[in-house]
Amino acid sequence: MIQMNEDNNNKKLNYFIVDSTAIIHHFVLENELQNNDILLIPELLVDELKSSVSKAVLTVLEAEDKIIHIDPSSKSIEKITGIAKETGDFTALSEIDLQVLALSLDFPGSVIYSDDNAVQNVCKKLDIKFETFQFKIKHQREYFWKCTVCKSKFTRKFENCPDCGSPIKRYFKKK
Ligand SMILES: [Zn+2]
């Protein structure tokens, strides 16, 4: 993976910050990380991951230098705490949420992936870019399956087409 490190030195890095194991799971499934994409995982979340199935996937990404486990600076934690108290979101934020938001200040231009409303509110207040997976799953990434031969459509996966026995393929339903 030395090649990849050399690439990283020449390109602008894109940082993505994730706030829960579920989100990490979706993120890894839905996004193909490019050479210059880095996934930032708050230290607190690392503990949670020890018992998670995401761990196997993460181990691979880690070996490819696509993951950074990191603690945000205390300066950023302070700033986020102040803003969240202003917006009234502070009591709804977990410690991991605070770390995620603070990390986005430490890595300007990063994108937060979170389905948490309080996190999203603080992002809006600070003009931090964020994405939610609930939205994606519901509206953009619904799947259906279609037979490659007779073109029958199915809402779930089959080994082979129940109508003609040919292979079936998965598609995304476009909004
Ligand atoms: Zn068929």
mmCIF file with all atom_site columns, C-alpha atoms and ligand atoms in Angstrom:
data_model
loop_
_atom_site.group_PDB
_atom_site.id
_atom_site.type_symbol
_atom_site.label_atom_id
_atom_site.label_alt_id
_atom_site.label_comp_id
_atom_site.label_asym_id
_atom_site.label_entity_id
_atom_site.label_seq_id
_atom_site.pdbx_PDB_ins_code
_atom_site.Cartn_x
_atom_site.Cartn_y
_atom_site.Cartn_z
_atom_site.occupancy
_atom_site.B_iso_or_equiv
_atom_site.pdbx_formal_charge
_atom_site.auth_seq_id
_atom_site.auth_comp_id
_atom_site.auth_asym_id
_atom_site.auth_atom_id
_atom_site.pdbx_PDB_model_num
ATOM   1   C  CA . MET A 1 1   ? 0.000   0.000   0.000   1.00 0.00 ? 1   MET A CA 1
ATOM   2   C  CA . ILE A 1 2   ? 3.010   2.304   -0.333  1.00 0.00 ? 2   ILE A CA 1
ATOM   3   C  CA . GLN A 1 3   ? 1.608   3.423   -3.669  1.00 0.00 ? 3   GLN A CA 1
ATOM   4   C  CA . MET A 1 4   ? -1.511  4.715   -1.983  1.00 0.00 ? 4   MET A CA 1
ATOM   5   C  CA . ASN A 1 5   ? 0.464   6.795   0.498   1.00 0.00 ? 5   ASN A CA 1
ATOM   6   C  CA . GLU A 1 6   ? 2.283   8.464   -2.321  1.00 0.00 ? 6   GLU A CA 1
ATOM   7   C  CA . ASP A 1 7   ? -1.052  9.267   -3.946  1.00 0.00 ? 7   ASP A CA 1
ATOM   8   C  CA . ASN A 1 8   ? -2.295  10.752  -0.702  1.00 0.00 ? 8   ASN A CA 1
ATOM   9   C  CA . ASN A 1 9   ? 0.611   13.154  -0.581  1.00 0.00 ? 9   ASN A CA 1
ATOM   10  C  CA . ASN A 1 10  ? -0.230  14.596  -3.962  1.00 0.00 ? 10  ASN A CA 1
ATOM   11  C  CA . LYS A 1 11  ? -3.988  14.948  -3.641  1.00 0.00 ? 11  LYS A CA 1
ATOM   12  C  CA . LYS A 1 12  ? -6.313  16.939  -1.501  1.00 0.00 ? 12  LYS A CA 1
ATOM   13  C  CA . LEU A 1 13  ? -7.745  14.587  1.094   1.00 0.00 ? 13  LEU A CA 1
ATOM   14  C  CA . ASN A 1 14  ? -11.487 14.289  1.679   1.00 0.00 ? 14  ASN A CA 1
ATOM   15  C  CA . TYR A 1 15  ? -12.426 13.590  5.279   1.00 0.00 ? 15  TYR A CA 1
ATOM   16  C  CA . PHE A 1 16  ? -15.627 11.852  6.309   1.00 0.00 ? 16  PHE A CA 1
ATOM   17  C  CA . ILE A 1 17  ? -16.655 11.674  9.951   1.00 0.00 ? 17  ILE A CA 1
ATOM   18  C  CA . VAL A 1 18  ? -19.105 9.050   11.186  1.00 0.00 ? 18  VAL A CA 1
ATOM   19  C  CA . ASP A 1 19  ? -21.032 9.038   14.447  1.00 0.00 ? 19  ASP A CA 1
ATOM   20  C  CA . SER A 1 20  ? -22.269 5.501   15.035  1.00 0.00 ? 20  SER A CA 1
ATOM   21  C  CA . THR A 1 21  ? -21.482 1.919   14.197  1.00 0.00 ? 21  THR A CA 1
ATOM   22  C  CA . ALA A 1 22  ? -24.669 1.712   12.121  1.00 0.00 ? 22  ALA A CA 1
ATOM   23  C  CA . ILE A 1 23  ? -23.593 4.694   10.077  1.00 0.00 ? 23  ILE A CA 1
ATOM   24  C  CA . ILE A 1 24  ? -20.125 3.276   9.593   1.00 0.00 ? 24  ILE A CA 1
ATOM   25  C  CA . HIS A 1 25  ? -21.725 0.133   8.313   1.00 0.00 ? 25  HIS A CA 1
ATOM   26  C  CA . HIS A 1 26  ? -23.898 1.992   5.815   1.00 0.00 ? 26  HIS A CA 1
ATOM   27  C  CA . PHE A 1 27  ? -21.064 4.250   4.842   1.00 0.00 ? 27  PHE A CA 1
ATOM   28  C  CA . VAL A 1 28  ? -18.787 1.370   3.995   1.00 0.00 ? 28  VAL A CA 1
ATOM   29  C  CA . LEU A 1 29  ? -21.564 -0.380  2.070   1.00 0.00 ? 29  LEU A CA 1
ATOM   30  C  CA . GLU A 1 30  ? -22.766 2.630   0.109   1.00 0.00 ? 30  GLU A CA 1
ATOM   31  C  CA . ASN A 1 31  ? -19.567 4.472   -0.583  1.00 0.00 ? 31  ASN A CA 1
ATOM   32  C  CA . GLU A 1 32  ? -16.493 3.313   -2.306  1.00 0.00 ? 32  GLU A CA 1
ATOM   33  C  CA . LEU A 1 33  ? -13.639 5.115   -0.615  1.00 0.00 ? 33  LEU A CA 1
ATOM   34  C  CA . GLN A 1 34  ? -11.333 6.655   -3.187  1.00 0.00 ? 34  GLN A CA 1
ATOM   35  C  CA . ASN A 1 35  ? -7.594  6.998   -2.780  1.00 0.00 ? 35  ASN A CA 1
ATOM   36  C  CA . ASN A 1 36  ? -7.862  10.445  -1.264  1.00 0.00 ? 36  ASN A CA 1
ATOM   37  C  CA . ASP A 1 37  ? -10.845 9.687   0.994   1.00 0.00 ? 37  ASP A CA 1
ATOM   38  C  CA . ILE A 1 38  ? -10.233 9.209   4.683   1.00 0.00 ? 38  ILE A CA 1
ATOM   39  C  CA . LEU A 1 39  ? -12.729 8.052   7.281   1.00 0.00 ? 39  LEU A CA 1
ATOM   40  C  CA . LEU A 1 40  ? -12.315 9.774   10.653  1.00 0.00 ? 40  LEU A CA 1
ATOM   41  C  CA . ILE A 1 41  ? -13.520 7.792   13.645  1.00 0.00 ? 41  ILE A CA 1
ATOM   42  C  CA . PRO A 1 42  ? -13.727 9.421   17.067  1.00 0.00 ? 42  PRO A CA 1
ATOM   43  C  CA . GLU A 1 43  ? -11.758 7.546   19.741  1.00 0.00 ? 43  GLU A CA 1
ATOM   44  C  CA . LEU A 1 44  ? -14.900 6.976   21.808  1.00 0.00 ? 44  LEU A CA 1
ATOM   45  C  CA . LEU A 1 45  ? -16.520 5.131   18.936  1.00 0.00 ? 45  LEU A CA 1
ATOM   46  C  CA . VAL A 1 46  ? -13.527 2.856   18.589  1.00 0.00 ? 46  VAL A CA 1
ATOM   47  C  CA . ASP A 1 47  ? -14.426 1.189   21.898  1.00 0.00 ? 47  ASP A CA 1
ATOM   48  C  CA . GLU A 1 48  ? -17.960 0.597   20.711  1.00 0.00 ? 48  GLU A CA 1
ATOM   49  C  CA . LEU A 1 49  ? -16.615 -1.029  17.564  1.00 0.00 ? 49  LEU A CA 1
ATOM   50  C  CA . LYS A 1 50  ? -14.749 -3.742  19.409  1.00 0.00 ? 50  LYS A CA 1
ATOM   51  C  CA . SER A 1 51  ? -17.931 -5.783  19.644  1.00 0.00 ? 51  SER A CA 1
ATOM   52  C  CA . SER A 1 52  ? -19.272 -4.929  16.227  1.00 0.00 ? 52  SER A CA 1
ATOM   53  C  CA . VAL A 1 53  ? -19.413 -6.703  12.896  1.00 0.00 ? 53  VAL A CA 1
ATOM   54  C  CA . SER A 1 54  ? -18.173 -3.516  11.246  1.00 0.00 ? 54  SER A CA 1
ATOM   55  C  CA . LYS A 1 55  ? -14.843 -4.285  12.792  1.00 0.00 ? 55  LYS A CA 1
ATOM   56  C  CA . ALA A 1 56  ? -13.761 -6.738  10.116  1.00 0.00 ? 56  ALA A CA 1
ATOM   57  C  CA . VAL A 1 57  ? -14.426 -4.215  7.380   1.00 0.00 ? 57  VAL A CA 1
ATOM   58  C  CA . LEU A 1 58  ? -12.700 -1.508  9.345   1.00 0.00 ? 58  LEU A CA 1
ATOM   59  C  CA . THR A 1 59  ? -9.623  -3.635  9.861   1.00 0.00 ? 59  THR A CA 1
ATOM   60  C  CA . VAL A 1 60  ? -9.258  -3.882  6.089   1.00 0.00 ? 60  VAL A CA 1
ATOM   61  C  CA . LEU A 1 61  ? -9.699  -0.134  5.624   1.00 0.00 ? 61  LEU A CA 1
ATOM   62  C  CA . GLU A 1 62  ? -7.220  0.482   8.403   1.00 0.00 ? 62  GLU A CA 1
ATOM   63  C  CA . ALA A 1 63  ? -4.640  -1.645  6.666   1.00 0.00 ? 63  ALA A CA 1
ATOM   64  C  CA . GLU A 1 64  ? -5.173  0.495   3.573   1.00 0.00 ? 64  GLU A CA 1
ATOM   65  C  CA . ASP A 1 65  ? -4.591  3.710   5.540   1.00 0.00 ? 65  ASP A CA 1
ATOM   66  C  CA . LYS A 1 66  ? -8.158  4.855   4.957   1.00 0.00 ? 66  LYS A CA 1
ATOM   67  C  CA . ILE A 1 67  ? -9.078  5.267   8.586   1.00 0.00 ? 67  ILE A CA 1
ATOM   68  C  CA . ILE A 1 68  ? -7.836  7.622   11.230  1.00 0.00 ? 68  ILE A CA 1
ATOM   69  C  CA . HIS A 1 69  ? -8.811  7.073   14.863  1.00 0.00 ? 69  HIS A CA 1
ATOM   70  C  CA . ILE A 1 70  ? -8.576  10.409  16.507  1.00 0.00 ? 70  ILE A CA 1
ATOM   71  C  CA . ASP A 1 71  ? -9.454  12.568  19.479  1.00 0.00 ? 71  ASP A CA 1
ATOM   72  C  CA . PRO A 1 72  ? -10.635 16.089  18.655  1.00 0.00 ? 72  PRO A CA 1
ATOM   73  C  CA . SER A 1 73  ? -8.776  19.046  20.128  1.00 0.00 ? 73  SER A CA 1
ATOM   74  C  CA . SER A 1 74  ? -10.101 20.359  23.435  1.00 0.00 ? 74  SER A CA 1
ATOM   75  C  CA . LYS A 1 75  ? -10.404 23.797  21.831  1.00 0.00 ? 75  LYS A CA 1
ATOM   76  C  CA . SER A 1 76  ? -12.904 22.418  19.305  1.00 0.00 ? 76  SER A CA 1
ATOM   77  C  CA . ILE A 1 77  ? -14.840 20.509  21.997  1.00 0.00 ? 77  ILE A CA 1
ATOM   78  C  CA . GLU A 1 78  ? -15.157 23.768  23.913  1.00 0.00 ? 78  GLU A CA 1
ATOM   79  C  CA . LYS A 1 79  ? -16.383 25.657  20.878  1.00 0.00 ? 79  LYS A CA 1
ATOM   80  C  CA . ILE A 1 80  ? -18.964 22.982  19.992  1.00 0.00 ? 80  ILE A CA 1
ATOM   81  C  CA . THR A 1 81  ? -20.183 22.835  23.594  1.00 0.00 ? 81  THR A CA 1
ATOM   82  C  CA . GLY A 1 82  ? -20.727 26.594  23.549  1.00 0.00 ? 82  GLY A CA 1
ATOM   83  C  CA . ILE A 1 83  ? -22.595 26.566  20.228  1.00 0.00 ? 83  ILE A CA 1
ATOM   84  C  CA . ALA A 1 84  ? -24.729 23.561  21.210  1.00 0.00 ? 84  ALA A CA 1
ATOM   85  C  CA . LYS A 1 85  ? -25.780 25.303  24.404  1.00 0.00 ? 85  LYS A CA 1
ATOM   86  C  CA . GLU A 1 86  ? -26.763 28.333  22.313  1.00 0.00 ? 86  GLU A CA 1
ATOM   87  C  CA . THR A 1 87  ? -28.870 26.265  19.919  1.00 0.00 ? 87  THR A CA 1
ATOM   88  C  CA . GLY A 1 88  ? -30.378 24.240  22.780  1.00 0.00 ? 88  GLY A CA 1
ATOM   89  C  CA . ASP A 1 89  ? -29.009 20.975  21.401  1.00 0.00 ? 89  ASP A CA 1
ATOM   90  C  CA . PHE A 1 90  ? -26.406 20.353  24.087  1.00 0.00 ? 90  PHE A CA 1
ATOM   91  C  CA . THR A 1 91  ? -28.452 18.040  26.321  1.00 0.00 ? 91  THR A CA 1
ATOM   92  C  CA . ALA A 1 92  ? -29.346 15.877  23.303  1.00 0.00 ? 92  ALA A CA 1
ATOM   93  C  CA . LEU A 1 93  ? -25.720 15.400  22.265  1.00 0.00 ? 93  LEU A CA 1
ATOM   94  C  CA . SER A 1 94  ? -23.799 12.344  23.397  1.00 0.00 ? 94  SER A CA 1
ATOM   95  C  CA . GLU A 1 95  ? -20.098 12.479  24.057  1.00 0.00 ? 95  GLU A CA 1
ATOM   96  C  CA . ILE A 1 96  ? -19.502 10.810  20.688  1.00 0.00 ? 96  ILE A CA 1
ATOM   97  C  CA . ASP A 1 97  ? -21.690 13.440  18.983  1.00 0.00 ? 97  ASP A CA 1
ATOM   98  C  CA . LEU A 1 98  ? -19.574 16.171  20.552  1.00 0.00 ? 98  LEU A CA 1
ATOM   99  C  CA . GLN A 1 99  ? -16.395 14.492  19.344  1.00 0.00 ? 99  GLN A CA 1
ATOM   100 C  CA . VAL A 1 100 ? -17.775 14.125  15.825  1.00 0.00 ? 100 VAL A CA 1
ATOM   101 C  CA . LEU A 1 101 ? -18.724 17.797  15.639  1.00 0.00 ? 101 LEU A CA 1
ATOM   102 C  CA . ALA A 1 102 ? -15.411 18.908  17.150  1.00 0.00 ? 102 ALA A CA 1
ATOM   103 C  CA . LEU A 1 103 ? -13.480 16.789  14.650  1.00 0.00 ? 103 LEU A CA 1
ATOM   104 C  CA . SER A 1 104 ? -15.183 18.599  11.798  1.00 0.00 ? 104 SER A CA 1
ATOM   105 C  CA . LEU A 1 105 ? -13.688 21.831  13.149  1.00 0.00 ? 105 LEU A CA 1
ATOM   106 C  CA . ASP A 1 106 ? -10.251 20.214  13.369  1.00 0.00 ? 106 ASP A CA 1
ATOM   107 C  CA . PHE A 1 107 ? -10.588 19.048  9.748   1.00 0.00 ? 107 PHE A CA 1
ATOM   108 C  CA . PRO A 1 108 ? -12.145 21.943  7.829   1.00 0.00 ? 108 PRO A CA 1
ATOM   109 C  CA . GLY A 1 109 ? -14.123 20.855  4.772   1.00 0.00 ? 109 GLY A CA 1
ATOM   110 C  CA . SER A 1 110 ? -14.896 17.429  6.197   1.00 0.00 ? 110 SER A CA 1
ATOM   111 C  CA . VAL A 1 111 ? -18.356 15.882  5.874   1.00 0.00 ? 111 VAL A CA 1
ATOM   112 C  CA . ILE A 1 112 ? -20.265 14.488  8.864   1.00 0.00 ? 112 ILE A CA 1
ATOM   113 C  CA . TYR A 1 113 ? -22.473 11.449  8.421   1.00 0.00 ? 113 TYR A CA 1
ATOM   114 C  CA . SER A 1 114 ? -25.130 11.408  11.098  1.00 0.00 ? 114 SER A CA 1
ATOM   115 C  CA . ASP A 1 115 ? -28.823 10.659  11.491  1.00 0.00 ? 115 ASP A CA 1
ATOM   116 C  CA . ASP A 1 116 ? -28.957 12.563  14.757  1.00 0.00 ? 116 ASP A CA 1
ATOM   117 C  CA . ASN A 1 117 ? -31.134 15.703  14.724  1.00 0.00 ? 117 ASN A CA 1
ATOM   118 C  CA . ALA A 1 118 ? -29.129 17.554  17.347  1.00 0.00 ? 118 ALA A CA 1
ATOM   119 C  CA . VAL A 1 119 ? -25.904 16.907  15.419  1.00 0.00 ? 119 VAL A CA 1
ATOM   120 C  CA . GLN A 1 120 ? -27.554 18.168  12.236  1.00 0.00 ? 120 GLN A CA 1
ATOM   121 C  CA . ASN A 1 121 ? -28.785 21.333  13.960  1.00 0.00 ? 121 ASN A CA 1
ATOM   122 C  CA . VAL A 1 122 ? -25.316 22.217  15.167  1.00 0.00 ? 122 VAL A CA 1
ATOM   123 C  CA . CYS A 1 123 ? -23.931 21.488  11.682  1.00 0.00 ? 123 CYS A CA 1
ATOM   124 C  CA . LYS A 1 124 ? -26.419 23.925  10.163  1.00 0.00 ? 124 LYS A CA 1
ATOM   125 C  CA . LYS A 1 125 ? -25.509 26.580  12.692  1.00 0.00 ? 125 LYS A CA 1
ATOM   126 C  CA . LEU A 1 126 ? -21.788 26.242  11.903  1.00 0.00 ? 126 LEU A CA 1
ATOM   127 C  CA . ASP A 1 127 ? -22.151 25.597  8.156   1.00 0.00 ? 127 ASP A CA 1
ATOM   128 C  CA . ILE A 1 128 ? -20.612 22.151  8.519   1.00 0.00 ? 128 ILE A CA 1
ATOM   129 C  CA . LYS A 1 129 ? -21.413 19.815  5.641   1.00 0.00 ? 129 LYS A CA 1
ATOM   130 C  CA . PHE A 1 130 ? -23.437 16.789  6.669   1.00 0.00 ? 130 PHE A CA 1
ATOM   131 C  CA . GLU A 1 131 ? -25.241 13.831  5.133   1.00 0.00 ? 131 GLU A CA 1
ATOM   132 C  CA . THR A 1 132 ? -27.847 11.584  6.642   1.00 0.00 ? 132 THR A CA 1
ATOM   133 C  CA . PHE A 1 133 ? -28.251 7.931   5.852   1.00 0.00 ? 133 PHE A CA 1
ATOM   134 C  CA . GLN A 1 134 ? -31.914 7.649   6.735   1.00 0.00 ? 134 GLN A CA 1
ATOM   135 C  CA . PHE A 1 135 ? -32.571 9.996   3.863   1.00 0.00 ? 135 PHE A CA 1
ATOM   136 C  CA . LYS A 1 136 ? -30.346 8.093   1.483   1.00 0.00 ? 136 LYS A CA 1
ATOM   137 C  CA . ILE A 1 137 ? -31.757 4.718   2.348   1.00 0.00 ? 137 ILE A CA 1
ATOM   138 C  CA . LYS A 1 138 ? -35.348 5.889   2.156   1.00 0.00 ? 138 LYS A CA 1
ATOM   139 C  CA . HIS A 1 139 ? -35.201 8.084   -0.900  1.00 0.00 ? 139 HIS A CA 1
ATOM   140 C  CA . GLN A 1 140 ? -32.191 7.312   -2.978  1.00 0.00 ? 140 GLN A CA 1
ATOM   141 C  CA . ARG A 1 141 ? -31.045 3.813   -2.382  1.00 0.00 ? 141 ARG A CA 1
ATOM   142 C  CA . GLU A 1 142 ? -34.068 1.573   -2.565  1.00 0.00 ? 142 GLU A CA 1
ATOM   143 C  CA . TYR A 1 143 ? -33.207 -1.651  -4.278  1.00 0.00 ? 143 TYR A CA 1
ATOM   144 C  CA . PHE A 1 144 ? -35.067 -3.881  -6.649  1.00 0.00 ? 144 PHE A CA 1
ATOM   145 C  CA . TRP A 1 145 ? -34.025 -6.985  -8.553  1.00 0.00 ? 145 TRP A CA 1
ATOM   146 C  CA . LYS A 1 146 ? -34.569 -7.695  -12.215 1.00 0.00 ? 146 LYS A CA 1
ATOM   147 C  CA . CYS A 1 147 ? -34.170 -10.857 -14.238 1.00 0.00 ? 147 CYS A CA 1
ATOM   148 C  CA . THR A 1 148 ? -31.414 -10.501 -16.833 1.00 0.00 ? 148 THR A CA 1
ATOM   149 C  CA . VAL A 1 149 ? -33.440 -12.493 -19.380 1.00 0.00 ? 149 VAL A CA 1
ATOM   150 C  CA . CYS A 1 150 ? -37.223 -12.139 -18.946 1.00 0.00 ? 150 CYS A CA 1
ATOM   151 C  CA . LYS A 1 151 ? -36.908 -8.706  -17.194 1.00 0.00 ? 151 LYS A CA 1
ATOM   152 C  CA . SER A 1 152 ? -39.347 -9.621  -14.412 1.00 0.00 ? 152 SER A CA 1
ATOM   153 C  CA . LYS A 1 153 ? -38.918 -7.285  -11.425 1.00 0.00 ? 153 LYS A CA 1
ATOM   154 C  CA . PHE A 1 154 ? -38.752 -8.370  -7.795  1.00 0.00 ? 154 PHE A CA 1
ATOM   155 C  CA . THR A 1 155 ? -38.746 -6.534  -4.497  1.00 0.00 ? 155 THR A CA 1
ATOM   156 C  CA . ARG A 1 156 ? -36.460 -9.102  -2.905  1.00 0.00 ? 156 ARG A CA 1
ATOM   157 C  CA . LYS A 1 157 ? -33.433 -11.157 -3.869  1.00 0.00 ? 157 LYS A CA 1
ATOM   158 C  CA . PHE A 1 158 ? -33.752 -14.645 -5.309  1.00 0.00 ? 158 PHE A CA 1
ATOM   159 C  CA . GLU A 1 159 ? -30.932 -16.998 -6.235  1.00 0.00 ? 159 GLU A CA 1
ATOM   160 C  CA . ASN A 1 160 ? -32.422 -17.246 -9.721  1.00 0.00 ? 160 ASN A CA 1
ATOM   161 C  CA . CYS A 1 161 ? -35.471 -15.815 -11.442 1.00 0.00 ? 161 CYS A CA 1
ATOM   162 C  CA . PRO A 1 162 ? -38.612 -17.593 -10.104 1.00 0.00 ? 162 PRO A CA 1
ATOM   163 C  CA . ASP A 1 163 ? -40.206 -17.162 -13.538 1.00 0.00 ? 163 ASP A CA 1
ATOM   164 C  CA . CYS A 1 164 ? -37.494 -18.457 -15.893 1.00 0.00 ? 164 CYS A CA 1
ATOM   165 C  CA . GLY A 1 165 ? -34.554 -19.555 -13.733 1.00 0.00 ? 165 GLY A CA 1
ATOM   166 C  CA . SER A 1 166 ? -32.066 -17.024 -15.174 1.00 0.00 ? 166 SER A CA 1
ATOM   167 C  CA . PRO A 1 167 ? -29.672 -14.937 -13.055 1.00 0.00 ? 167 PRO A CA 1
ATOM   168 C  CA . ILE A 1 168 ? -31.089 -11.774 -11.494 1.00 0.00 ? 168 ILE A CA 1
ATOM   169 C  CA . LYS A 1 169 ? -29.362 -8.471  -10.900 1.00 0.00 ? 169 LYS A CA 1
ATOM   170 C  CA . ARG A 1 170 ? -29.771 -5.792  -8.245  1.00 0.00 ? 170 ARG A CA 1
ATOM   171 C  CA . TYR A 1 171 ? -30.664 -2.217  -9.197  1.00 0.00 ? 171 TYR A CA 1
ATOM   172 C  CA . PHE A 1 172 ? -31.195 1.026   -7.335  1.00 0.00 ? 172 PHE A CA 1
ATOM   173 C  CA . LYS A 1 173 ? -34.620 2.556   -7.542  1.00 0.00 ? 173 LYS A CA 1
ATOM   174 C  CA . LYS A 1 174 ? -34.097 6.120   -8.720  1.00 0.00 ? 174 LYS A CA 1
ATOM   175 C  CA . LYS A 1 175 ? -36.086 8.770   -6.933  1.00 0.00 ? 175 LYS A CA 1
HETATM 176 ZN ZN . ZN  B 2 .   ? -36.650 -14.441 -15.707 1.00 0.00 ? 1   ZN  B ZN 1
#
